[in-house]
Each structure stands twice: as C-alpha cells, then as structure tokens.
Amino acid sequence: MLTLPLPVVNATAQSTNKPVASSISTQATAVTPIAFQDILGRADEDQQRVDWANRLLAAPDPVDDLRRSLDDIAKPVDAKLRTAAKASLRGLPIMRLESLSRHWEFDARRLENWESKARRVLTPYADSALQLAQRRATWTANRAAGILNGLPPALSNRVDTLLAQIDTSELALGTALTHQFELTSRAGELKARIQAGRNDVAAAIDDIDHRLLQLDAPPLWKGLGLSGGASSAFDAMDRGLDIESQFALDYQAAGTGNQQALRVIQIVLLPLIVWLFLRSRNAKSKTTDSDRVARALRRPISTWVLLSMLSVLLLESDAPLLTQEFALMIALIPVLRLLPAGTLRALGILPYVAIGLYGIDRLGIAFVADADWYRLFLLVLNVFALGLSLWILRHPISKVSVAREKKLQSTVRPFGWLVVLILFVAAICNVSGNVSMAEALTSGVIDSGYMALLLYTGVTACLGIAGALINQPEFANRGGMQRHGTILQAAFTRLLILSAVIGWLLYSIDRFRIFRPLHDAGSKILGFGIEVGEVSIHLGDVLVFLFSSWLAFWAARAVRRLLRDELPGSAKLPRGVGNSIASLSYYAVLILGILVALSAAGFKVGQLALLFGALGVGIGFGLQNVVNNFVSGLVLMVERPIQPGDIVDVAGASGSVREIGLRSTTIRTFDGADVVVPNGLLLSGNLTNWTMFDRSRRFEIIVGVAYGSDPAQVLSILTTAASDTPGVATDPAPAVLMTGYGDSALNFVIRAWTNDITTWADVRGDLLARALAALQAENISIPYNQMDLHLRTVPVT
C-alpha cells in the first residue's frame, strides 16, 4: 500500500478555520532560539516555503488524474471478481486459468506503476506540510518562550503575517492530503483484491496439476450430464471474452519496453526483407544456392508476417493469451507457404494435418464455458487426431533420395508412434473420467506439433534472410567476412537451432503440464546453499555466475576478433590504433561482463569496495610489479610503439610480436619459441622495432680482394652484382665503398636495402654468392689471411 507522511486533519479546526493540527512530531523538548539578526532572513526563507506550497496548491490537483487511472485498473479487476464469483475457477480449462493468471499479473504491474506515479506526484504535498509544520512549531515555541518579545512593530507584523500564511497553507494542504489519503487507501484495498484474485487462480491451477493423476469427472458410460443451461454457459463465455478483449486492449495501451522493441523489429524487418527481395530480383544472384534463401526471398510478405508473429511470442511472453493465440493463428498460412520443398516431400501431408488439428483445437474456445461440452469436444478431437495419425503411419510417405530428407523421415516416424501412444492414453483418460490428464495430453501433442513446425519454418526463414544479407556485396567483400564468414554462419546456425530446440522444449513441457512441477523442483535445488551472516551462497547463484562469465569471455573474444579483422586495415586510423582499440575493447567487455555476472548472481557490486581496499593493501606489499606491468600495458596500447606483427629486439629476444596483453607481451622468435616479456620491461629497457614505420632493412657485406686488383673494377663488379640481385631495393640504390687496406686484402663493403625484412637473410646470401661469382669471373681473387714469419735464430741439430 502506498504510504505518505500525511497530517491528521482535525474536524474542529476545519470548521473554525483554525490551523490543522499536525501529527508530525517535532521531537523538540528545548526551543531552538532564533537570533535577532537572523529573524528577517529566517522569515524570508519560510516565506519562500509558503509560496512554494501555494504554487503547489494552485496547480491542477493530481488526485483527479490518479483517480481516473485507478478506476481504469479497478474496472477489469471487479469484472474478473464478479465472473469468478458466478463460476467456479476449478471448472475452467487450464488455458483460461493461465490467461487469468497473466491478467492478474498485468493488473498487479499496472498498480505498481500507479503507486510509483502517485508517490512521485503526491510526495511534494506531504513534504511541504512537514516543512511548514516544523517552521510553525519553531516560531510558536520561540514566541511562547518570550524570545520574540520586544521586536520592532514592522518586524513583529512580518512574523504575524507569516504565521497566518503558514496556518492557511497548512489548512489547504490538510484538505488535499485528506483526499490523497482516501485515494491511497482505495489503492491499498484494490491491491488486496488483486492479490486475492492471483491467489485464487494459482490455487485453481495447482488443483488441476494435482488432479492430473486423479479422476475428476464421472466415467463416460455414466453419461456426460449435458443440461439445457447452454444459454448461461454462452453468457459466461461472452463475459470471459469481454474480459480477455479488455485485457488485450489494456496491454497494448500499456506501451512497455518489450512492446516498443517489438514494434521496432517489425518496422525494421519489412523494409529489410523487401530490400533483399528487390536486390535478388535485380541482381539475379547465384549466391542464393539454398532452398531456404530462395523461399524467404520469393515470399517476402509471408516471411515478414511469420517473423513478426514469432517476435510477438518471444518479446511478449506475458501478453494476453488472446493476443498470442491470434499471433499463432495468423502464422498458419505463412508456415505452409515457407516450409521448404524438401520438408514437404519428406513429411507429405503431415504438416497440413498438424496445422489443421491446431486450428480445430482452437475452436474449442466455444465450449470452454461448459465443462461437459468441452469434454465431449476434447474426446472427438482426440479420436480424430488418433485416426489421422494411424492412417499416416500405415500409409508410408513417398520415398526420397536426398540424404537430409531421408534423415528427416527417419526422425519423424518414431515420434509419430509416440504421438499415437499419447493420444490413445488421452482417450482412455477421457473415457474413464480423468479429463485433466486427457486435456493435457491432447493439447500438448497438438500444440507442440504445431510449435515444432512454426519454429522450424522460423529458423529456416531467419537463416534464409541471414544468408541473403551476408551475400550482399556490402558485407561479402569485407575482409573479416571473407576470412570468418563460414565460421560465423555455422555458429549462427547452431545458436539459432539450439534456441529453437530449447524454446520448443519449454513450450512443450508447459503444454503437457509438467513445467510447474519441474520449475518448483528446480527452484528448490538451485536454492540450496549456505548462509553465514551476510554471506549467502546458493547453487543457482553459482551456476548463473559461471554461465554469465562464460558468456562474457565469449562476447569479449568475439568483439576483439571482429575489431582486429576490421580496424587494422582502415586507412583512416594511425598505425596500431586498431589493435589497441581491439585489445581495450576486449578487456572492457570482459570487465563489464564479470560485473554483470556478479550482479546476476546476487552479489552487490558496491561491496567491491572491500575487495579494492584489500587489493590496495596487496599492491603496497607485493604487487607493485603486477601493477607496473598492467599500467605499462595500457601505455603500450595508447602510445603504440609496437603492434602485433612487428619484428623487435628486446630483453635478449628477437622475433615478431604475437600478442600484446595488459600484463605481458608474447614474442615469437625466429627459432619458433614463444617468449613472454613483461610489459614493464618493454618500457624500461631498450626496445628495437625494425618495422615501426616500414619493413625495410639495410644489411652490409664486407669483401676483401687481393692486392694488385683494380679498385674501380672491383667497385663496378660489386655494384652490378648488388643491383642484379632479386630482392635488393632500387630506392635507395645499393652502395659499394672501399673501406681500407687490410693485412692481406683490399677491403670493400656492400650496403644494400631490402623492402621486406623477413627475406633480408635470403637476399644477403644470394648477394654473397653473386658477388663471389662475379669476382671469380674477372679473375679477382679473395686472398686468405697472410702471415710473415721472421726467424731470428735457427737451432742446430
């Protein structure tokens, strides 16, 4: 119930126009004196509060708007309560009870929103009354204590006028707050009625769940008990439909976030599908090599309707049952039009039978009001479905040659016999008197079969739209898509199929009436844990944290891979910026995902202050190097002295940079080893980057020729050899210089550049061989080292 600090209105004071006696206790046993020099300033301040209260009272009264909103909420509540009073809830089918449950939940959410709005617009009145009561009490207490005696007449009149205005404003506020209190009291009563209705429906649903294994009606051979009360039954049905229709209108008018998201999806889907359809017709592309892509583009309107209706089921899971059933009925025709040709060949008339049975089952809404008529309808539907299933199984579908179609046939046939068994059991239950079980089994088989077709067709349409979109030149020509397009398509397909299977399983177990027992049992298991003081650990929280963390790691890796594929090739970004953005985005998504995982597991993120404090103590004692490496990693990503693929010399290791992390950098040496270098060492030590601005490298070859050789000829020969060597850059051109006289040779040096540092060793070896061959061709020898020996004495033997 909405509660506000409301002053208590004194009836005598109202009749005599005296100030309203406030129930707000000032809790002041001693008078707070007002200094003489502060009286005028205090009076001006309180005058502003009086003016604010008067402006609040002069504004339109929010009670009228709140009362109309509350009447809109109370109207369907009273209608449901009157209907429930005339017809026992335990006599309604489960679908109707589930719809009532959703309606009560919707009413509860509307009332919560109303309370939030009322609290927001009514609190200023209570706050103003509280402030004025406190101010008046302060002035009155100071006057009673004689503190205000002896004031100048002008100042005394100012205080008297202020007190009179405070009394007048308090009286008006008291009247407004009285009306507000009456309104909030009515809201509290309405909240109690809504809770009572929710409890009654929940009890009725639990009763049906408990009756699944019990006889809840006389056996069929004792008679159905059909009476002539058809008119009253139809009257009750009309009232139920009126309530459902009003529920649907109120739900659509609510404008929740999911409804807005649904509208956005529906608005975006239509032009996208039409655009792909027109593109496929104009381009006559051969990329649509699959039947699902062709069907999705050939029937754009059916595709849009089908995906829109699936979006309704996905985003409006709490919508009125009438809305969801309407969406399912609209999807009947698109499902048939979009089923792949191979599926129709493999299943024959089975899809038409499943859709037809679903449509007939929904006609049972006409018999919902009378339990006996609904039981008879259910039995007829059961026998009809059983006969069709047996006929299909006894008349095999035409043989197919495609492996995928054969696999589909072999998968569906065992399910067909399972359907026959379930329908046979349902018929026996209906005849023997267990109508609840018969309804659960019959509706479960029909609804789950249609939902399987719907989801299968929806997945096919989604894959077709995705395939057509990926094949567009705007996406197909991107580097990341060319490298990872096949992997992404396979991952998207698996994810979509897995989601459809999980959705079908949840829907099926709900239609077979086993979702609630499984949910209750699962809640008990997941709620198992330990609680010690403020520390609470439960199995469900641990599983949520593990799954959320895995999802965060997966999302972070996907973001990093995508950015690394797209950003480094952009000519608009400076060198290394793409890799830095990809790495920082990885850690940002990872940290955010971990925080979300902690919150999802019930951990208060604000409590991380204790962890950060402990981490600070750890840093002060022994984690300086870790923090140093972490900060150095951030500096490396911002300044970008190196990036993956650079060839560097650092810390005694030479190789190419493989990965730059926040703590360390991995270098792949030319010998094939991976060297992990802390980031702090990269910044504090000497770092040689051979490829920071380009991939060129200069190398030198020292050549010595015998004395007596013509230096000019040697220079010409070596220059020609260097220029003719493949891989030697022409700009700058190779240079040959004579560097001096050696002990046994004339020394020359060849200085050449190569544009690819990864091949400089091969180019250097090739140049050595060419230089030697050129010198030998001109009979210029490369002498060995010579040593002259001078013997001073020769021993005589």
Short mmCIF file of C-alpha atoms in Angstrom, two decimals, residues 312-725:
data_model
loop_
_atom_site.label_atom_id
_atom_site.label_comp_id
_atom_site.label_asym_id
_atom_site.label_seq_id
_atom_site.Cartn_x
_atom_site.Cartn_y
_atom_site.Cartn_z
CA VAL A 312 5.33 -11.48 -30.51
CA LEU A 313 5.77 -14.87 -28.82
CA LEU A 314 9.37 -14.07 -27.89
CA LEU A 315 9.05 -10.49 -26.63
CA GLU A 316 5.52 -10.61 -25.25
CA SER A 317 5.61 -13.82 -23.28
CA ASP A 318 3.35 -12.18 -20.67
CA ALA A 319 0.86 -10.90 -23.24
CA PRO A 320 -2.81 -11.85 -23.09
CA LEU A 321 -3.49 -15.37 -24.26
CA LEU A 322 -5.88 -13.91 -26.82
CA THR A 323 -3.02 -11.90 -28.35
CA GLN A 324 -0.68 -14.88 -28.51
CA GLU A 325 -3.32 -17.17 -29.93
CA PHE A 326 -4.15 -14.53 -32.53
CA ALA A 327 -0.46 -14.37 -33.49
CA LEU A 328 -0.29 -18.16 -33.77
CA MET A 329 -3.40 -18.27 -35.94
CA ILE A 330 -2.06 -15.56 -38.25
CA ALA A 331 1.13 -17.59 -38.71
CA LEU A 332 -0.75 -20.64 -40.02
CA ILE A 333 -0.66 -19.64 -43.70
CA PRO A 334 2.96 -18.31 -43.70
CA VAL A 335 4.10 -21.59 -42.14
CA LEU A 336 2.66 -23.57 -45.04
CA ARG A 337 3.98 -21.15 -47.65
CA LEU A 338 7.51 -21.06 -46.25
CA LEU A 339 8.04 -24.73 -45.47
CA PRO A 340 10.99 -25.91 -47.64
CA ALA A 341 10.05 -28.10 -50.58
CA GLY A 342 12.29 -30.87 -49.28
CA THR A 343 10.43 -30.85 -45.97
CA LEU A 344 7.07 -31.15 -47.71
CA ARG A 345 8.37 -34.05 -49.82
CA ALA A 346 9.73 -35.78 -46.72
CA LEU A 347 6.67 -35.24 -44.50
CA GLY A 348 3.86 -35.44 -47.05
CA ILE A 349 0.52 -34.28 -45.60
CA LEU A 350 1.79 -34.33 -42.01
CA PRO A 351 2.33 -30.53 -41.81
CA TYR A 352 -1.20 -29.91 -43.14
CA VAL A 353 -2.63 -32.34 -40.59
CA ALA A 354 -0.73 -30.72 -37.71
CA ILE A 355 -1.86 -27.23 -38.70
CA GLY A 356 -5.45 -28.36 -39.24
CA LEU A 357 -5.62 -30.05 -35.83
CA TYR A 358 -4.28 -26.94 -34.20
CA GLY A 359 -6.94 -24.81 -35.86
CA ILE A 360 -9.70 -27.21 -34.78
CA ASP A 361 -8.33 -27.31 -31.24
CA ARG A 362 -8.58 -23.54 -31.03
CA LEU A 363 -12.26 -23.78 -31.92
CA GLY A 364 -12.70 -25.38 -28.51
CA ILE A 365 -12.87 -21.90 -27.09
CA ALA A 366 -16.58 -22.07 -27.97
CA PHE A 367 -17.00 -24.92 -25.47
CA VAL A 368 -14.87 -23.55 -22.66
CA ALA A 369 -17.80 -22.19 -20.67
CA ASP A 370 -19.34 -25.64 -20.06
CA ALA A 371 -17.09 -28.40 -18.80
CA ASP A 372 -19.25 -31.27 -20.15
CA TRP A 373 -19.42 -29.85 -23.65
CA TYR A 374 -15.70 -29.22 -23.61
CA ARG A 375 -15.07 -32.82 -22.53
CA LEU A 376 -17.12 -34.11 -25.45
CA PHE A 377 -15.33 -31.82 -27.88
CA LEU A 378 -11.99 -32.97 -26.49
CA LEU A 379 -12.90 -36.63 -26.97
CA VAL A 380 -13.98 -36.09 -30.57
CA LEU A 381 -10.78 -34.19 -31.32
CA ASN A 382 -8.73 -36.89 -29.64
CA VAL A 383 -10.27 -39.71 -31.66
CA PHE A 384 -9.98 -37.71 -34.89
CA ALA A 385 -6.27 -36.96 -34.28
CA LEU A 386 -5.61 -40.59 -33.34
CA GLY A 387 -7.23 -41.84 -36.52
CA LEU A 388 -5.30 -39.44 -38.73
CA SER A 389 -2.03 -40.38 -37.05
CA LEU A 390 -2.63 -44.10 -37.56
CA TRP A 391 -3.62 -43.53 -41.18
CA ILE A 392 -0.41 -41.58 -41.87
CA LEU A 393 1.76 -44.21 -40.22
CA ARG A 394 0.04 -47.07 -42.10
CA HIS A 395 0.48 -45.29 -45.45
CA PRO A 396 4.18 -44.57 -45.74
CA ILE A 397 5.27 -41.29 -47.23
CA SER A 398 6.82 -41.42 -50.68
CA LYS A 399 10.49 -42.30 -50.68
CA VAL A 400 13.03 -39.52 -51.11
CA SER A 401 16.58 -39.61 -52.39
CA VAL A 402 18.14 -36.63 -50.63
CA ALA A 403 20.06 -37.63 -47.51
CA ARG A 404 18.69 -34.73 -45.45
CA GLU A 405 15.11 -35.64 -46.36
CA LYS A 406 15.72 -39.29 -45.50
CA LYS A 407 17.10 -38.26 -42.13
CA LEU A 408 14.02 -36.12 -41.50
CA GLN A 409 11.71 -39.02 -42.33
CA SER A 410 13.61 -41.42 -40.07
CA THR A 411 13.46 -38.90 -37.23
CA VAL A 412 9.76 -38.08 -37.50
CA ARG A 413 8.44 -41.65 -37.74
CA PRO A 414 9.35 -42.72 -34.16
CA PHE A 415 7.74 -39.52 -32.93
CA GLY A 416 4.62 -40.49 -34.86
CA TRP A 417 4.24 -43.71 -32.91
CA LEU A 418 4.86 -41.80 -29.67
CA VAL A 419 2.05 -39.42 -30.64
CA VAL A 420 -0.27 -42.37 -31.25
CA LEU A 421 0.54 -43.78 -27.82
CA ILE A 422 -0.08 -40.43 -26.09
CA LEU A 423 -3.38 -39.86 -27.90
CA PHE A 424 -4.52 -43.40 -27.04
CA VAL A 425 -3.75 -42.81 -23.36
CA ALA A 426 -5.56 -39.45 -23.54
CA ALA A 427 -8.68 -41.11 -24.96
CA ILE A 428 -8.67 -43.71 -22.17
CA CYS A 429 -8.28 -40.97 -19.57
CA ASN A 430 -11.20 -39.03 -21.03
CA VAL A 431 -13.49 -42.04 -21.08
CA SER A 432 -12.52 -43.17 -17.56
CA GLY A 433 -13.04 -39.70 -16.05
CA ASN A 434 -9.59 -38.11 -15.86
CA VAL A 435 -10.43 -35.11 -18.04
CA SER A 436 -7.50 -33.02 -16.77
CA MET A 437 -4.97 -35.58 -17.98
CA ALA A 438 -6.83 -36.04 -21.27
CA GLU A 439 -6.79 -32.28 -21.90
CA ALA A 440 -3.08 -32.01 -21.01
CA LEU A 441 -2.06 -34.89 -23.30
CA THR A 442 -4.27 -33.95 -26.26
CA SER A 443 -3.47 -30.25 -26.22
CA GLY A 444 0.17 -31.00 -25.52
CA VAL A 445 0.52 -33.20 -28.60
CA ILE A 446 -1.33 -30.82 -30.94
CA ASP A 447 0.24 -27.62 -29.66
CA SER A 448 3.79 -28.97 -29.53
CA GLY A 449 3.44 -30.36 -33.05
CA TYR A 450 2.32 -27.03 -34.47
CA MET A 451 5.00 -25.17 -32.48
CA ALA A 452 7.66 -27.51 -33.92
CA LEU A 453 6.53 -26.63 -37.46
CA LEU A 454 6.38 -22.93 -36.58
CA LEU A 455 9.87 -22.85 -35.11
CA TYR A 456 11.30 -24.99 -37.91
CA THR A 457 9.89 -22.63 -40.50
CA GLY A 458 11.01 -19.60 -38.50
CA VAL A 459 14.57 -20.90 -38.24
CA THR A 460 14.58 -21.60 -41.97
CA ALA A 461 13.34 -18.07 -42.71
CA CYS A 462 15.92 -16.50 -40.38
CA LEU A 463 18.74 -18.48 -41.95
CA GLY A 464 17.49 -17.50 -45.39
CA ILE A 465 17.42 -13.80 -44.53
CA ALA A 466 20.83 -14.03 -42.87
CA GLY A 467 22.29 -15.89 -45.85
CA ALA A 468 20.90 -13.36 -48.31
CA LEU A 469 22.20 -10.48 -46.18
CA ILE A 470 25.69 -11.93 -45.88
CA ASN A 471 25.87 -12.46 -49.62
CA GLN A 472 25.32 -8.78 -50.33
CA PRO A 473 28.48 -7.06 -51.62
CA GLU A 474 28.47 -4.57 -48.73
CA PHE A 475 29.13 -7.47 -46.34
CA ALA A 476 30.62 -10.22 -48.51
CA ASN A 477 33.58 -8.07 -49.63
CA ARG A 478 34.71 -7.18 -46.13
CA GLY A 479 37.92 -8.81 -45.00
CA GLY A 480 36.55 -10.18 -41.76
CA MET A 481 33.59 -11.75 -43.54
CA GLN A 482 35.82 -13.33 -46.18
CA ARG A 483 38.06 -14.84 -43.52
CA HIS A 484 35.47 -15.89 -40.98
CA GLY A 485 32.19 -15.83 -42.88
CA THR A 486 31.79 -19.60 -42.98
CA ILE A 487 32.58 -19.95 -39.28
CA LEU A 488 30.17 -17.15 -38.35
CA GLN A 489 27.39 -18.65 -40.44
CA ALA A 490 27.90 -22.07 -38.84
CA ALA A 491 27.95 -20.56 -35.34
CA PHE A 492 24.81 -18.53 -36.04
CA THR A 493 23.04 -21.59 -37.41
CA ARG A 494 23.92 -23.69 -34.37
CA LEU A 495 22.88 -20.92 -31.99
CA LEU A 496 19.57 -20.41 -33.75
CA ILE A 497 18.77 -24.13 -33.84
CA LEU A 498 19.73 -24.53 -30.18
CA SER A 499 17.50 -21.61 -29.20
CA ALA A 500 14.60 -23.07 -31.18
CA VAL A 501 15.03 -26.51 -29.58
CA ILE A 502 15.16 -25.02 -26.08
CA GLY A 503 12.11 -22.87 -26.81
CA TRP A 504 10.19 -25.86 -28.16
CA LEU A 505 11.08 -27.98 -25.12
CA LEU A 506 9.96 -25.27 -22.70
CA TYR A 507 6.71 -24.76 -24.60
CA SER A 508 6.04 -28.50 -24.83
CA ILE A 509 6.64 -29.30 -21.17
CA ASP A 510 4.40 -26.38 -20.29
CA ARG A 511 1.60 -27.65 -22.54
CA PHE A 512 1.98 -31.15 -21.03
CA ARG A 513 1.54 -29.59 -17.57
CA ILE A 514 4.92 -30.62 -16.19
CA PHE A 515 6.64 -27.24 -16.33
CA ARG A 516 5.38 -26.07 -12.94
CA PRO A 517 6.46 -29.22 -11.05
CA LEU A 518 9.86 -29.12 -12.74
CA HIS A 519 10.15 -25.41 -12.01
CA ASP A 520 9.32 -25.90 -8.34
CA ALA A 521 11.75 -28.81 -8.01
CA GLY A 522 14.47 -26.88 -9.85
CA SER A 523 13.92 -23.84 -7.64
CA LYS A 524 14.42 -25.96 -4.55
CA ILE A 525 17.60 -27.49 -5.93
CA LEU A 526 19.02 -24.19 -7.13
CA GLY A 527 18.07 -22.57 -3.83
CA PHE A 528 20.27 -24.99 -1.92
CA GLY A 529 23.20 -23.20 -0.33
CA ILE A 530 24.74 -21.82 2.82
CA GLU A 531 24.20 -18.56 4.64
CA VAL A 532 26.67 -17.27 7.20
CA GLY A 533 25.89 -13.76 8.39
CA GLU A 534 25.70 -11.53 5.35
CA VAL A 535 27.43 -14.12 3.17
CA SER A 536 24.94 -16.14 1.12
CA ILE A 537 25.99 -18.70 -1.50
CA HIS A 538 23.45 -20.77 -3.42
CA LEU A 539 23.81 -23.27 -6.20
CA GLY A 540 21.68 -21.20 -8.56
CA ASP A 541 23.84 -18.13 -8.00
CA VAL A 542 26.99 -20.12 -8.75
CA LEU A 543 25.54 -21.51 -11.98
CA VAL A 544 24.35 -18.07 -13.06
CA PHE A 545 27.79 -16.61 -12.36
CA LEU A 546 29.58 -19.36 -14.29
CA PHE A 547 27.27 -19.08 -17.29
CA SER A 548 27.43 -15.26 -17.30
CA SER A 549 31.22 -15.34 -17.03
CA TRP A 550 31.48 -17.79 -19.92
CA LEU A 551 29.18 -15.58 -21.95
CA ALA A 552 31.32 -12.53 -21.09
CA PHE A 553 34.52 -14.28 -22.22
CA TRP A 554 32.84 -15.43 -25.42
CA ALA A 555 31.50 -11.95 -26.20
CA ALA A 556 34.86 -10.31 -25.41
CA ARG A 557 36.74 -12.69 -27.72
CA ALA A 558 34.17 -12.18 -30.48
CA VAL A 559 34.45 -8.38 -30.20
CA ARG A 560 38.24 -8.49 -30.24
CA ARG A 561 38.36 -10.80 -33.25
CA LEU A 562 35.89 -8.66 -35.16
CA LEU A 563 37.73 -5.41 -34.41
CA ARG A 564 41.13 -6.91 -35.23
CA ASP A 565 39.81 -8.04 -38.58
CA GLU A 566 38.18 -4.74 -39.50
CA LEU A 567 40.12 -1.89 -37.88
CA PRO A 568 43.81 -2.54 -38.76
CA GLY A 569 43.07 -2.32 -42.48
CA SER A 570 41.40 1.07 -42.19
CA ALA A 571 43.46 3.80 -43.84
CA LYS A 572 41.83 6.44 -41.63
CA LEU A 573 43.38 5.09 -38.43
CA PRO A 574 47.01 5.67 -37.39
CA ARG A 575 49.38 2.76 -37.04
CA GLY A 576 48.49 0.40 -34.18
CA VAL A 577 45.24 2.16 -33.24
CA GLY A 578 43.10 -0.70 -34.50
CA ASN A 579 44.91 -3.27 -32.38
CA SER A 580 44.78 -1.01 -29.30
CA ILE A 581 41.04 -0.47 -29.74
CA ALA A 582 40.51 -4.21 -30.16
CA SER A 583 42.55 -5.08 -27.04
CA LEU A 584 40.99 -2.38 -24.85
CA SER A 585 37.52 -3.34 -26.06
CA TYR A 586 38.24 -6.94 -25.12
CA TYR A 587 39.12 -6.03 -21.54
CA ALA A 588 36.27 -3.50 -21.28
CA VAL A 589 33.67 -6.07 -22.40
CA LEU A 590 35.25 -8.70 -20.15
CA ILE A 591 35.22 -6.49 -17.04
CA LEU A 592 31.69 -5.31 -17.73
CA GLY A 593 30.59 -8.91 -18.26
CA ILE A 594 32.16 -10.03 -14.98
CA LEU A 595 30.41 -7.20 -13.12
CA VAL A 596 27.11 -8.17 -14.75
CA ALA A 597 27.77 -11.81 -13.80
CA LEU A 598 28.35 -10.80 -10.19
CA SER A 599 25.16 -8.76 -10.16
CA ALA A 600 23.19 -11.59 -11.78
CA ALA A 601 24.49 -13.96 -9.10
CA GLY A 602 23.18 -11.67 -6.37
CA PHE A 603 26.47 -10.06 -5.46
CA LYS A 604 26.24 -6.35 -4.70
CA VAL A 605 28.75 -4.55 -6.86
CA GLY A 606 29.05 -1.83 -4.23
CA GLN A 607 30.64 -4.39 -1.93
CA LEU A 608 33.62 -4.49 -4.28
CA ALA A 609 35.00 -1.53 -2.32
CA LEU A 610 36.18 -4.03 0.30
CA LEU A 611 37.90 -6.08 -2.39
CA PHE A 612 39.55 -3.00 -3.87
CA GLY A 613 40.74 -1.99 -0.40
CA ALA A 614 42.30 -5.40 0.13
CA LEU A 615 43.83 -5.18 -3.34
CA GLY A 616 45.33 -1.80 -2.43
CA VAL A 617 47.00 -3.32 0.63
CA GLY A 618 48.30 -6.16 -1.53
CA ILE A 619 49.70 -3.68 -4.03
CA GLY A 620 51.50 -1.84 -1.25
CA PHE A 621 53.19 -5.03 -0.06
CA GLY A 622 53.93 -7.20 -3.04
CA LEU A 623 52.01 -6.47 -6.23
CA GLN A 624 53.99 -3.47 -7.43
CA ASN A 625 55.38 -5.40 -10.38
CA VAL A 626 51.93 -6.63 -11.40
CA VAL A 627 50.53 -3.11 -11.33
CA ASN A 628 53.62 -1.80 -13.13
CA ASN A 629 53.12 -4.33 -15.90
CA PHE A 630 49.41 -3.55 -16.04
CA VAL A 631 49.95 0.19 -16.37
CA SER A 632 52.76 -0.44 -18.87
CA GLY A 633 50.32 -2.49 -20.94
CA LEU A 634 47.92 0.45 -21.03
CA VAL A 635 50.78 2.77 -22.06
CA LEU A 636 51.78 0.38 -24.84
CA MET A 637 48.22 0.37 -26.16
CA VAL A 638 47.95 4.16 -26.04
CA GLU A 639 51.44 5.12 -27.36
CA ARG A 640 51.62 2.11 -29.73
CA PRO A 641 55.42 1.71 -30.04
CA ILE A 642 54.79 -1.88 -31.13
CA GLN A 643 51.89 -3.82 -32.57
CA PRO A 644 51.29 -7.47 -33.44
CA GLY A 645 53.43 -8.49 -36.40
CA ASP A 646 56.31 -6.08 -35.62
CA ILE A 647 59.84 -7.52 -35.57
CA VAL A 648 61.61 -6.40 -32.43
CA ASP A 649 64.73 -6.94 -30.34
CA VAL A 650 64.07 -6.71 -26.61
CA ALA A 651 65.39 -8.37 -23.47
CA GLY A 652 67.77 -10.53 -25.46
CA ALA A 653 64.99 -11.92 -27.66
CA SER A 654 64.45 -11.26 -31.36
CA GLY A 655 61.28 -12.10 -33.22
CA SER A 656 57.82 -10.91 -34.17
CA VAL A 657 55.24 -9.60 -31.72
CA ARG A 658 52.47 -12.15 -31.42
CA GLU A 659 50.12 -10.62 -28.83
CA ILE A 660 50.08 -7.57 -26.59
CA GLY A 661 48.26 -8.16 -23.31
CA LEU A 662 47.70 -5.98 -20.29
CA ARG A 663 50.36 -7.76 -18.25
CA SER A 664 52.81 -9.13 -20.80
CA THR A 665 53.65 -9.32 -24.49
CA THR A 666 54.33 -12.55 -26.36
CA ILE A 667 57.19 -12.58 -28.89
CA ARG A 668 57.61 -15.38 -31.40
CA THR A 669 61.33 -15.87 -32.01
CA PHE A 670 62.78 -16.89 -35.35
CA ASP A 671 63.61 -20.26 -33.79
CA GLY A 672 59.91 -20.91 -33.14
CA ALA A 673 59.87 -20.25 -29.40
CA ASP A 674 57.30 -18.00 -27.66
CA VAL A 675 58.94 -15.59 -25.21
CA VAL A 676 56.69 -13.86 -22.69
CA VAL A 677 58.13 -10.44 -21.84
CA PRO A 678 56.58 -8.35 -19.00
CA ASN A 679 55.26 -5.04 -20.28
CA GLY A 680 57.24 -3.14 -17.68
CA LEU A 681 60.47 -4.43 -19.21
CA LEU A 682 59.41 -3.22 -22.66
CA LEU A 683 59.10 0.34 -21.40
CA SER A 684 62.03 0.43 -19.01
CA GLY A 685 64.56 -1.29 -21.31
CA ASN A 686 65.84 -0.63 -24.81
CA LEU A 687 63.34 -1.67 -27.45
CA THR A 688 64.36 -2.05 -31.08
CA ASN A 689 61.45 -2.11 -33.52
CA TRP A 690 62.55 -3.00 -37.05
CA THR A 691 59.12 -2.43 -38.56
CA MET A 692 57.72 0.56 -36.71
CA PHE A 693 57.31 2.77 -39.80
CA ASP A 694 58.20 0.42 -42.68
CA ARG A 695 59.55 -3.06 -43.33
CA SER A 696 62.80 -2.03 -45.00
CA ARG A 697 66.19 -3.12 -43.67
CA ARG A 698 69.77 -2.41 -44.65
CA PHE A 699 72.47 -5.02 -44.48
CA GLU A 700 76.24 -4.94 -45.12
CA ILE A 701 78.64 -7.41 -46.77
CA ILE A 702 82.40 -6.96 -46.32
CA VAL A 703 84.52 -8.17 -49.25
CA GLY A 704 88.31 -8.34 -49.38
CA VAL A 705 90.26 -8.70 -52.70
CA ALA A 706 93.89 -9.41 -53.33
CA TYR A 707 96.40 -6.59 -53.53
CA GLY A 708 97.02 -5.63 -57.10
CA SER A 709 93.35 -5.65 -58.05
CA ASP A 710 91.91 -2.54 -59.74
CA PRO A 711 89.67 -0.82 -57.09
CA ALA A 712 87.50 0.83 -59.74
CA GLN A 713 86.88 -2.51 -61.41
CA VAL A 714 86.01 -4.13 -58.07
CA LEU A 715 83.59 -1.30 -57.25
CA SER A 716 81.87 -1.71 -60.62
CA ILE A 717 81.63 -5.51 -60.31
CA LEU A 718 80.15 -5.41 -56.80
CA THR A 719 77.71 -2.63 -57.70
CA THR A 720 76.46 -4.61 -60.71
CA ALA A 721 76.12 -7.76 -58.62
CA ALA A 722 74.13 -5.92 -55.95
CA SER A 723 71.83 -4.27 -58.48
CA ASP A 724 71.12 -7.57 -60.25
CA THR A 725 70.27 -9.46 -57.06
#
